[in-house]
XYZ file of C-alpha atoms in Angstrom:
282
model
C 3.913 2.959 14.037
C 4.924 3.266 17.687
C 8.553 2.361 16.868
C 8.706 4.910 14.005
C 9.465 2.567 11.099
C 10.983 3.836 7.884
C 8.501 1.819 5.834
C 4.882 0.833 6.478
C 3.344 -2.035 4.488
C -0.411 -2.495 4.941
C -2.465 -5.259 3.318
C -6.183 -4.381 3.219
C -5.980 -2.536 6.576
C -9.718 -1.790 6.581
C -10.980 -5.054 5.108
C -13.240 -5.892 8.068
C -14.224 -2.349 9.061
C -17.356 -0.368 8.322
C -17.089 2.830 6.293
C -16.891 5.092 9.350
C -14.062 3.212 11.055
C -12.302 2.665 7.729
C -12.205 6.430 7.232
C -10.730 6.844 10.721
C -8.006 4.278 9.999
C -7.152 5.847 6.632
C -6.931 9.282 8.216
C -4.714 7.915 10.986
C -2.391 6.169 8.521
C -2.098 9.357 6.492
C -1.410 11.546 9.525
C 1.151 9.219 11.100
C 3.105 8.510 7.937
C 3.342 12.181 7.017
C 4.149 13.313 10.558
C 6.946 10.746 10.834
C 8.145 11.000 7.231
C 7.432 7.301 6.716
C 7.203 5.733 3.280
C 3.982 3.715 3.067
C 2.537 1.109 0.704
C -1.155 0.310 1.205
C -2.808 -2.510 -0.738
C -6.563 -2.107 -0.949
C -9.698 -2.820 -2.970
C -11.446 0.027 -1.159
C -11.847 3.185 -3.290
C -11.698 5.167 -0.045
C -7.994 4.406 0.244
C -7.339 6.879 -2.575
C -8.257 9.712 -0.214
C -4.903 9.448 1.579
C -2.711 8.526 -1.385
C 0.084 10.608 -2.832
C 0.318 8.086 -5.637
C -1.902 5.271 -6.897
C -0.424 2.261 -8.687
C -2.672 -0.147 -10.569
C -1.541 -3.758 -11.040
C -3.054 -6.113 -13.585
C -1.794 -9.457 -14.872
C 1.285 -9.235 -12.662
C 2.454 -5.894 -14.067
C 2.025 -2.215 -13.307
C -0.737 -1.140 -15.697
C -1.119 2.518 -14.680
C 0.051 5.090 -12.165
C -1.543 8.274 -10.920
C -0.048 11.077 -8.851
C -2.626 12.813 -6.702
C -0.806 16.110 -7.154
C -1.832 15.930 -10.822
C -5.402 14.566 -10.806
C -5.856 15.180 -14.542
C -2.663 13.392 -15.538
C -1.666 9.753 -15.139
C 1.386 7.751 -16.093
C 0.282 4.833 -18.267
C 2.393 1.752 -18.796
C 2.895 0.697 -22.415
C 2.529 -3.082 -22.601
C 4.150 -5.351 -25.131
C 2.830 -4.788 -28.619
C 2.194 -1.118 -27.878
C -1.098 -1.645 -26.033
C -2.188 1.025 -23.576
C -4.513 0.499 -20.621
C -6.143 3.849 -19.935
C -7.801 3.991 -16.475
C -11.584 4.329 -16.621
C -11.541 7.316 -14.266
C -9.217 9.232 -16.585
C -11.439 8.425 -19.568
C -14.495 9.600 -17.668
C -12.876 12.891 -16.720
C -11.810 13.338 -20.332
C -15.363 12.830 -21.561
C -14.513 9.656 -23.489
C -17.190 6.983 -23.757
C -17.098 3.663 -25.603
C -15.207 4.928 -28.679
C -12.123 7.091 -29.056
C -9.717 8.372 -31.694
C -5.933 8.498 -31.333
C -3.908 10.988 -33.358
C -0.308 12.083 -33.459
C 0.797 15.470 -32.176
C 4.269 16.860 -31.629
C 6.089 14.381 -29.360
C 2.757 12.978 -28.140
C -0.310 10.903 -28.927
C -3.699 12.499 -28.236
C -6.768 10.416 -27.393
C -10.123 12.054 -28.094
C -13.686 10.858 -27.655
C -15.790 10.336 -30.786
C -19.198 10.485 -29.108
C -21.041 12.617 -26.597
C -21.092 11.439 -23.002
C -22.919 12.763 -19.972
C -21.129 15.621 -18.296
C -19.396 14.402 -15.169
C -19.861 16.084 -11.823
C -16.856 18.122 -10.704
C -14.543 16.273 -8.354
C -13.603 17.462 -4.904
C -10.069 18.858 -4.699
C -7.421 16.230 -3.987
C -4.968 16.535 -1.103
C -1.495 17.835 -1.858
C 1.127 15.171 -1.099
C 3.895 15.693 1.386
C 7.144 16.797 -0.195
C 9.340 13.717 -0.734
C 12.972 13.543 0.177
C 15.641 12.768 -2.386
C 16.401 9.253 -3.539
C 14.412 6.060 -3.933
C 12.905 4.133 -1.029
C 11.823 1.074 -3.027
C 13.004 -0.177 -6.386
C 11.673 -3.270 -8.127
C 13.646 -4.498 -11.125
C 12.016 -6.954 -13.541
C 10.355 -8.755 -10.653
C 8.997 -12.235 -11.361
C 7.185 -14.518 -8.927
C 5.991 -17.980 -9.868
C 4.146 -20.584 -7.837
C 4.319 -23.905 -9.611
C 3.223 -23.252 -13.182
C 1.385 -20.057 -12.278
C 3.085 -16.699 -12.824
C 1.843 -14.162 -10.268
C 4.178 -11.262 -11.057
C 5.682 -10.932 -14.511
C 8.518 -8.483 -15.090
C 7.187 -5.893 -12.646
C 9.370 -2.796 -12.341
C 8.685 0.287 -10.230
C 10.424 2.936 -8.147
C 8.916 4.661 -5.107
C 10.360 7.804 -3.581
C 10.770 8.232 0.182
C 8.078 9.892 2.239
C 5.182 9.143 -0.118
C 2.053 7.146 0.647
C 1.354 4.833 -2.281
C -1.883 2.881 -2.681
C -1.690 -0.279 -4.801
C -4.943 -1.412 -6.384
C -5.958 -4.157 -8.766
C -8.322 -7.107 -9.154
C -8.092 -10.169 -6.928
C -5.226 -12.399 -7.957
C -3.245 -9.589 -9.572
C -0.335 -10.034 -7.145
C -0.855 -7.202 -4.649
C -0.385 -9.244 -1.473
C 2.470 -11.180 -3.070
C 4.160 -7.860 -3.791
C 3.904 -6.807 -0.131
C 5.340 -10.143 1.002
C 8.305 -9.666 -1.326
C 8.874 -6.128 -0.036
C 8.779 -7.394 3.552
C 11.111 -10.289 2.843
C 8.441 -12.822 3.780
C 8.885 -14.392 0.362
C 11.584 -14.348 -2.308
C 11.206 -13.586 -6.018
C 11.699 -16.204 -8.709
C 13.713 -13.627 -10.639
C 14.507 -9.927 -10.481
C 15.665 -7.632 -7.693
C 13.935 -6.129 -4.652
C 15.676 -3.079 -3.187
C 14.081 -1.664 -0.029
C 15.606 1.266 1.858
C 18.915 0.618 0.140
C 18.988 -3.121 0.937
C 18.777 -5.962 -1.583
C 16.109 -7.875 0.332
C 16.289 -10.815 -2.048
C 19.987 -11.315 -1.195
C 19.534 -11.415 2.601
C 19.267 -14.735 4.413
C 16.262 -15.565 6.577
C 17.768 -14.076 9.747
C 18.815 -10.949 7.887
C 15.324 -10.420 6.506
C 13.808 -10.909 9.968
C 16.189 -8.345 11.461
C 15.377 -5.920 8.656
C 11.635 -6.243 9.336
C 12.149 -5.812 13.070
C 14.298 -2.709 12.824
C 12.944 -0.832 9.829
C 9.450 -1.990 8.842
C 5.901 -2.018 10.122
C 3.684 -4.668 8.537
C -0.108 -4.723 8.768
C -1.305 -8.113 7.522
C -4.844 -9.058 6.505
C -5.034 -11.348 9.538
C -3.424 -9.676 12.571
C -0.868 -11.982 14.296
C -2.337 -11.504 17.772
C -2.033 -13.765 20.827
C -5.675 -14.621 21.631
C -5.301 -15.310 25.375
C -3.524 -12.003 26.063
C -5.267 -8.687 26.546
C -5.225 -5.918 23.967
C -2.661 -3.985 26.015
C -0.484 -7.064 26.531
C -0.450 -7.768 22.794
C 0.680 -4.245 22.009
C 3.292 -4.344 24.785
C 4.532 -7.707 23.524
C 5.264 -6.409 20.047
C 6.702 -3.165 21.363
C 8.951 -5.209 23.653
C 10.242 -7.264 20.742
C 11.394 -4.053 19.099
C 12.497 -2.209 22.238
C 13.561 -4.571 25.053
C 14.062 -1.624 27.426
C 10.329 -1.090 27.754
C 7.683 1.005 26.058
C 7.076 3.653 28.760
C 3.324 3.841 28.290
C 3.439 3.713 24.500
C 0.908 0.870 24.415
C -1.866 2.925 25.999
C -1.033 5.951 23.857
C -1.106 3.834 20.709
C -4.460 2.266 21.614
C -5.916 5.719 22.213
C -5.020 6.700 18.660
C -7.356 4.028 17.260
C -10.063 4.414 19.901
C -9.358 1.164 21.754
C -8.163 2.506 25.104
C -11.410 1.370 26.769
C -10.737 -2.203 25.613
C -7.117 -2.310 26.769
C -7.730 -5.061 29.356
C -10.079 -7.091 27.161
C -8.826 -10.420 25.837
C -8.156 -10.264 22.120
C -10.212 -13.418 21.551
C -13.315 -11.520 22.675
C -12.888 -8.685 20.200
C -14.735 -8.412 16.923
C -12.790 -8.958 13.708
C -12.827 -5.225 13.044
C -11.497 -4.443 16.525
C -8.722 -6.997 16.056
C -7.811 -5.253 12.806
C -7.451 -1.984 14.707
C -5.167 -3.608 17.291
């Protein structure tokens, strides 16, 4: 975030961290993205990631299966699959007092789903954070996105639009295509079909050099395995990547950035001697 990217893509950013440090990282991501007006996409299995989200998108079977805006905790957008099937998130059913059976009935311009059995009363939820006000326009637009690897279809007709300035958490079971989606957004991979529009650019139409320049100038990418140089120190690694983005020097940004994640005391330590969790924080 030191170079103030327009878009942050993070793939399981707390995968190797304990709960305490994970909470620190989530809080930091939330603070930095909102302070800088950055659009952020965070892929995570961790339920704690929802604490910083303005919007939660659920992916299943290569498609968006449900969406939830944190500003409206009792309302979720549900994707209607082929054949008219609805996947209603379990959390929404729980809050609505619906157990194993439900009844659907027509109302004016709507379909109401009601429980047909008594369920235990749920504990009241803590209030959810109010999202930062988005700017106009669309930061990311996916149009009928398809990604195949051999005979396997990873993403199947996925469409979505994400407004600027929001922090979106993408969840879903393993193999649902979350990491593949991030790679497509970053231009690290290309779709088999469909369009990927990021910050006004058709990423899928750029050549390899164009995609690399786009990542360098406008994105920040946090991968599951940090691309660190093991024989360099923590500070040297940060300075290296800052230098790639700003050849004129970083003017102490490396030390300031390390202080944000509590690693200033390890600045001169070789990366190879850090724990996996500490490497994640670098």
